[in-house]
Amino acid sequence: MLLFGASGHAKVIISCLRANQISVLGIFDDDLSKKELWDIPVVGHYDPDFEAGRALIIAIGNNQIRRKIAPSIQHRFGKVVHPFAIIDETAQIEEGTVVFQSAVIQADARIGKHVIINTSSSVDHECILHDYVHIAPNATLCGNVQVGEGTLIGAGSIVAPNLTIGKGCMIAAGSVVTKHIPDFAIVRGNPARIIKITYA
């Protein structure tokens, strides 16, 4: 496997890969001062000819940056699921997505491309997560929640059942979402309230 991004987020992905006995052969990063992450070489700018037959994961936590980088990648994208995650057999997970330790994905959930399902988060039955979403540690999505492209559900947040959260949103850590949220909203609190619409 190859990674793009030599960050703390990459360390967690490496940990997941090692738990699956998968080696990381190299990491691309535009910061040329980085030479090694743990014992893995950081090989510099993205090179489509480097280990061209290997799969790659974009190891960057920022949703917008993953979305910007993905179209330029010529390697095929991999998928990483920690062996201590619990994934229902009916759940669908697309390429580029990572699922970390103790995460739970329930029946008929649909997870898009380049999504992060972070440590101990929970995605319940029939949830739909569009591409480039990040469900942060200990966040809980109740059943039949839809989350739009590029949205961040902050650490420890709770989203009540049957709600739609738009694209490009930021749900602050610890929020309790009890109403539908429009595109590009920044929300926080219990109950969560819209603080700003960014129109990004």
mmCIF file of C-alpha atoms in Angstrom:
data_model
loop_
_atom_site.group_PDB
_atom_site.id
_atom_site.type_symbol
_atom_site.label_atom_id
_atom_site.label_comp_id
_atom_site.label_asym_id
_atom_site.label_seq_id
_atom_site.Cartn_x
_atom_site.Cartn_y
_atom_site.Cartn_z
ATOM 1 C CA MET A 1 0.000 0.000 0.000
ATOM 2 C CA LEU A 2 1.034 3.619 -0.582
ATOM 3 C CA LEU A 3 -0.095 6.731 1.268
ATOM 4 C CA PHE A 4 -0.392 10.371 0.278
ATOM 5 C CA GLY A 5 0.277 12.544 3.326
ATOM 6 C CA ALA A 6 2.835 12.011 6.097
ATOM 7 C CA SER A 7 0.759 13.217 9.037
ATOM 8 C CA GLY A 8 -0.670 12.060 12.346
ATOM 9 C CA HIS A 9 -3.692 10.809 10.427
ATOM 10 C CA ALA A 10 -1.295 8.711 8.335
ATOM 11 C CA LYS A 11 0.038 7.106 11.525
ATOM 12 C CA VAL A 12 -3.431 5.813 12.393
ATOM 13 C CA ILE A 13 -3.874 4.453 8.867
ATOM 14 C CA ILE A 14 -0.477 2.749 9.107
ATOM 15 C CA SER A 15 -1.567 1.222 12.414
ATOM 16 C CA CYS A 16 -4.730 -0.127 10.757
ATOM 17 C CA LEU A 17 -2.775 -1.523 7.845
ATOM 18 C CA ARG A 18 -0.249 -3.199 10.128
ATOM 19 C CA ALA A 19 -3.116 -4.740 12.107
ATOM 20 C CA ASN A 20 -4.148 -6.296 8.775
ATOM 21 C CA GLN A 21 -0.523 -7.328 8.069
ATOM 22 C CA ILE A 22 -0.315 -4.926 5.124
ATOM 23 C CA SER A 23 2.936 -3.048 4.587
ATOM 24 C CA VAL A 24 3.253 0.596 3.540
ATOM 25 C CA LEU A 25 5.998 0.891 0.926
ATOM 26 C CA GLY A 26 6.157 4.666 0.638
ATOM 27 C CA ILE A 27 4.433 7.938 1.430
ATOM 28 C CA PHE A 28 4.031 10.904 -0.895
ATOM 29 C CA ASP A 29 4.085 14.363 0.653
ATOM 30 C CA ASP A 30 4.627 17.826 -0.804
ATOM 31 C CA ASP A 31 6.664 18.834 2.257
ATOM 32 C CA LEU A 32 10.109 17.827 1.015
ATOM 33 C CA SER A 33 11.626 18.242 4.472
ATOM 34 C CA LYS A 34 9.863 15.032 5.526
ATOM 35 C CA LYS A 35 12.083 12.034 4.857
ATOM 36 C CA GLU A 36 10.569 9.267 6.967
ATOM 37 C CA LEU A 37 7.472 8.491 8.999
ATOM 38 C CA TRP A 38 8.331 5.846 11.574
ATOM 39 C CA ASP A 39 10.347 3.437 9.398
ATOM 40 C CA ILE A 40 8.553 4.255 6.129
ATOM 41 C CA PRO A 41 10.267 6.426 3.492
ATOM 42 C CA VAL A 42 8.590 9.701 2.499
ATOM 43 C CA VAL A 43 9.391 9.847 -1.200
ATOM 44 C CA GLY A 44 8.389 13.458 -2.012
ATOM 45 C CA HIS A 45 5.867 14.744 -4.526
ATOM 46 C CA TYR A 46 3.318 12.383 -6.013
ATOM 47 C CA ASP A 47 4.826 10.186 -8.729
ATOM 48 C CA PRO A 48 2.410 8.007 -10.724
ATOM 49 C CA ASP A 49 5.280 5.722 -11.743
ATOM 50 C CA PHE A 50 6.356 4.899 -8.181
ATOM 51 C CA GLU A 51 5.088 1.377 -7.371
ATOM 52 C CA ALA A 52 2.447 1.904 -10.055
ATOM 53 C CA GLY A 53 0.696 -1.388 -9.374
ATOM 54 C CA ARG A 54 0.046 -0.622 -5.704
ATOM 55 C CA ALA A 55 -3.110 0.775 -4.151
ATOM 56 C CA LEU A 56 -3.033 4.177 -2.468
ATOM 57 C CA ILE A 57 -4.887 5.897 0.368
ATOM 58 C CA ILE A 58 -5.025 9.685 0.752
ATOM 59 C CA ALA A 59 -3.930 9.974 4.389
ATOM 60 C CA ILE A 60 -5.146 13.531 4.983
ATOM 61 C CA GLY A 61 -7.862 14.347 7.497
ATOM 62 C CA ASN A 62 -9.048 17.552 5.854
ATOM 63 C CA ASN A 63 -12.041 16.731 3.635
ATOM 64 C CA GLN A 64 -11.470 19.548 1.162
ATOM 65 C CA ILE A 65 -7.824 18.619 0.634
ATOM 66 C CA ARG A 66 -8.684 14.958 0.006
ATOM 67 C CA ARG A 67 -11.266 16.058 -2.540
ATOM 68 C CA LYS A 68 -8.731 18.343 -4.248
ATOM 69 C CA ILE A 69 -6.039 15.672 -4.453
ATOM 70 C CA ALA A 70 -8.090 12.638 -5.472
ATOM 71 C CA PRO A 71 -8.654 13.514 -9.175
ATOM 72 C CA SER A 72 -4.888 13.834 -9.736
ATOM 73 C CA ILE A 73 -4.066 10.353 -8.453
ATOM 74 C CA GLN A 74 -3.350 7.706 -11.097
ATOM 75 C CA HIS A 75 -2.842 4.798 -8.703
ATOM 76 C CA ARG A 76 -5.915 2.760 -7.887
ATOM 77 C CA PHE A 77 -7.384 3.565 -4.494
ATOM 78 C CA GLY A 78 -7.361 1.081 -1.661
ATOM 79 C CA LYS A 79 -9.621 0.687 1.341
ATOM 80 C CA VAL A 80 -8.647 0.193 4.987
ATOM 81 C CA VAL A 81 -10.810 -1.416 7.680
ATOM 82 C CA HIS A 82 -9.297 -2.137 11.084
ATOM 83 C CA PRO A 83 -9.916 -5.747 12.183
ATOM 84 C CA PHE A 84 -11.503 -4.479 15.414
ATOM 85 C CA ALA A 85 -14.121 -2.447 13.539
ATOM 86 C CA ILE A 86 -17.580 -4.020 13.309
ATOM 87 C CA ILE A 87 -19.041 -3.864 9.813
ATOM 88 C CA ASP A 88 -22.388 -5.445 8.957
ATOM 89 C CA GLU A 89 -22.198 -7.689 5.900
ATOM 90 C CA THR A 90 -24.863 -5.599 4.130
ATOM 91 C CA ALA A 91 -22.952 -2.318 4.512
ATOM 92 C CA GLN A 92 -21.291 -0.898 1.380
ATOM 93 C CA ILE A 93 -17.926 0.880 1.596
ATOM 94 C CA GLU A 94 -16.339 2.490 -1.449
ATOM 95 C CA GLU A 95 -12.718 3.030 -2.457
ATOM 96 C CA GLY A 96 -10.362 5.313 -0.569
ATOM 97 C CA THR A 97 -12.330 4.998 2.672
ATOM 98 C CA VAL A 98 -10.760 4.209 6.061
ATOM 99 C CA VAL A 99 -12.530 2.678 9.072
ATOM 100 C CA PHE A 100 -10.614 2.863 12.345
ATOM 101 C CA GLN A 101 -10.532 0.861 15.569
ATOM 102 C CA SER A 102 -13.827 0.088 17.333
ATOM 103 C CA ALA A 103 -15.968 1.846 14.726
ATOM 104 C CA VAL A 104 -19.376 0.305 13.988
ATOM 105 C CA ILE A 105 -21.185 0.400 10.642
ATOM 106 C CA GLN A 106 -24.636 -1.142 10.741
ATOM 107 C CA ALA A 107 -26.997 -2.822 8.285
ATOM 108 C CA ASP A 108 -27.473 -1.331 4.805
ATOM 109 C CA ALA A 109 -25.295 1.702 5.522
ATOM 110 C CA ARG A 110 -23.711 3.145 2.375
ATOM 111 C CA ILE A 111 -20.314 4.797 2.732
ATOM 112 C CA GLY A 112 -18.929 6.783 -0.193
ATOM 113 C CA LYS A 113 -15.405 7.349 -1.484
ATOM 114 C CA HIS A 114 -12.545 8.752 0.621
ATOM 115 C CA VAL A 115 -14.627 8.792 3.803
ATOM 116 C CA ILE A 116 -13.093 8.644 7.292
ATOM 117 C CA ILE A 117 -14.975 6.605 9.892
ATOM 118 C CA ASN A 118 -12.849 7.475 12.891
ATOM 119 C CA THR A 119 -12.100 5.703 16.157
ATOM 120 C CA SER A 120 -15.144 4.395 18.089
ATOM 121 C CA SER A 121 -17.652 6.209 15.887
ATOM 122 C CA SER A 122 -21.013 4.643 15.067
ATOM 123 C CA VAL A 123 -22.927 4.721 11.779
ATOM 124 C CA ASP A 124 -26.295 3.055 12.207
ATOM 125 C CA HIS A 125 -28.646 1.274 9.821
ATOM 126 C CA GLU A 126 -29.372 2.745 6.376
ATOM 127 C CA CYS A 127 -27.189 5.809 6.820
ATOM 128 C CA ILE A 128 -25.825 7.297 3.599
ATOM 129 C CA LEU A 129 -22.477 9.075 3.753
ATOM 130 C CA HIS A 130 -21.425 10.810 0.561
ATOM 131 C CA ASP A 131 -17.826 11.182 -0.635
ATOM 132 C CA TYR A 132 -15.159 12.922 1.489
ATOM 133 C CA VAL A 133 -17.177 12.861 4.730
ATOM 134 C CA HIS A 134 -15.369 12.588 8.082
ATOM 135 C CA ILE A 135 -17.112 11.031 11.080
ATOM 136 C CA ALA A 136 -14.804 12.021 13.942
ATOM 137 C CA PRO A 137 -13.977 9.909 17.017
ATOM 138 C CA ASN A 138 -16.937 8.840 19.181
ATOM 139 C CA ALA A 139 -19.511 10.536 16.927
ATOM 140 C CA THR A 140 -22.847 8.734 16.595
ATOM 141 C CA LEU A 141 -25.170 8.739 13.609
ATOM 142 C CA CYS A 142 -28.540 7.187 14.421
ATOM 143 C CA GLY A 143 -30.484 5.278 11.797
ATOM 144 C CA ASN A 144 -31.283 6.604 8.310
ATOM 145 C CA VAL A 145 -29.119 9.722 8.505
ATOM 146 C CA GLN A 146 -27.791 11.215 5.260
ATOM 147 C CA VAL A 147 -24.574 13.247 5.273
ATOM 148 C CA GLY A 148 -23.597 15.342 2.253
ATOM 149 C CA GLU A 149 -20.245 15.438 0.491
ATOM 150 C CA GLY A 150 -17.330 16.922 2.394
ATOM 151 C CA THR A 151 -19.117 17.322 5.734
ATOM 152 C CA LEU A 152 -17.356 16.896 9.079
ATOM 153 C CA ILE A 153 -19.298 15.404 11.992
ATOM 154 C CA GLY A 154 -17.202 16.484 14.987
ATOM 155 C CA ALA A 155 -15.929 14.307 17.807
ATOM 156 C CA GLY A 156 -18.573 13.111 20.226
ATOM 157 C CA SER A 157 -21.466 14.552 18.231
ATOM 158 C CA ILE A 158 -24.837 12.842 18.034
ATOM 159 C CA VAL A 159 -27.166 13.015 15.038
ATOM 160 C CA ALA A 160 -30.770 11.968 15.697
ATOM 161 C CA PRO A 161 -32.506 9.499 13.343
ATOM 162 C CA ASN A 162 -33.921 10.286 9.901
ATOM 163 C CA LEU A 163 -32.085 13.594 9.457
ATOM 164 C CA THR A 164 -30.286 15.043 6.437
ATOM 165 C CA ILE A 165 -27.082 17.042 6.870
ATOM 166 C CA GLY A 166 -26.059 18.947 3.767
ATOM 167 C CA LYS A 167 -22.755 19.051 1.933
ATOM 168 C CA GLY A 168 -19.780 21.069 3.149
ATOM 169 C CA CYS A 169 -21.062 21.337 6.724
ATOM 170 C CA MET A 170 -19.067 21.447 9.941
ATOM 171 C CA ILE A 171 -20.799 19.963 12.977
ATOM 172 C CA ALA A 172 -18.778 21.084 15.993
ATOM 173 C CA ALA A 173 -17.542 18.563 18.535
ATOM 174 C CA GLY A 174 -20.111 17.514 21.092
ATOM 175 C CA SER A 175 -23.105 18.831 19.181
ATOM 176 C CA VAL A 176 -26.519 17.144 19.311
ATOM 177 C CA VAL A 177 -28.250 17.504 15.952
ATOM 178 C CA THR A 178 -32.054 17.208 16.101
ATOM 179 C CA LYS A 179 -33.055 19.000 12.870
ATOM 180 C CA HIS A 180 -32.129 18.886 9.186
ATOM 181 C CA ILE A 181 -29.008 20.960 8.397
ATOM 182 C CA PRO A 182 -28.627 22.859 5.086
ATOM 183 C CA ASP A 183 -25.544 22.867 2.854
ATOM 184 C CA PHE A 184 -22.407 24.678 4.070
ATOM 185 C CA ALA A 185 -23.715 25.249 7.592
ATOM 186 C CA ILE A 186 -21.511 25.517 10.658
ATOM 187 C CA VAL A 187 -23.446 24.274 13.669
ATOM 188 C CA ARG A 188 -22.736 23.657 17.331
ATOM 189 C CA GLY A 189 -24.418 23.099 20.655
ATOM 190 C CA ASN A 190 -27.029 20.949 22.360
ATOM 191 C CA PRO A 191 -29.381 21.211 20.646
ATOM 192 C CA ALA A 192 -27.230 22.183 17.663
ATOM 193 C CA ARG A 193 -27.869 25.600 16.152
ATOM 194 C CA ILE A 194 -26.640 27.104 12.900
ATOM 195 C CA ILE A 195 -23.857 29.578 13.625
ATOM 196 C CA LYS A 196 -23.034 30.480 10.049
ATOM 197 C CA ILE A 197 -23.687 29.512 6.420
ATOM 198 C CA THR A 198 -20.419 29.702 4.494
ATOM 199 C CA TYR A 199 -21.709 29.370 0.886
ATOM 200 C CA ALA A 200 -18.323 27.878 0.039
#
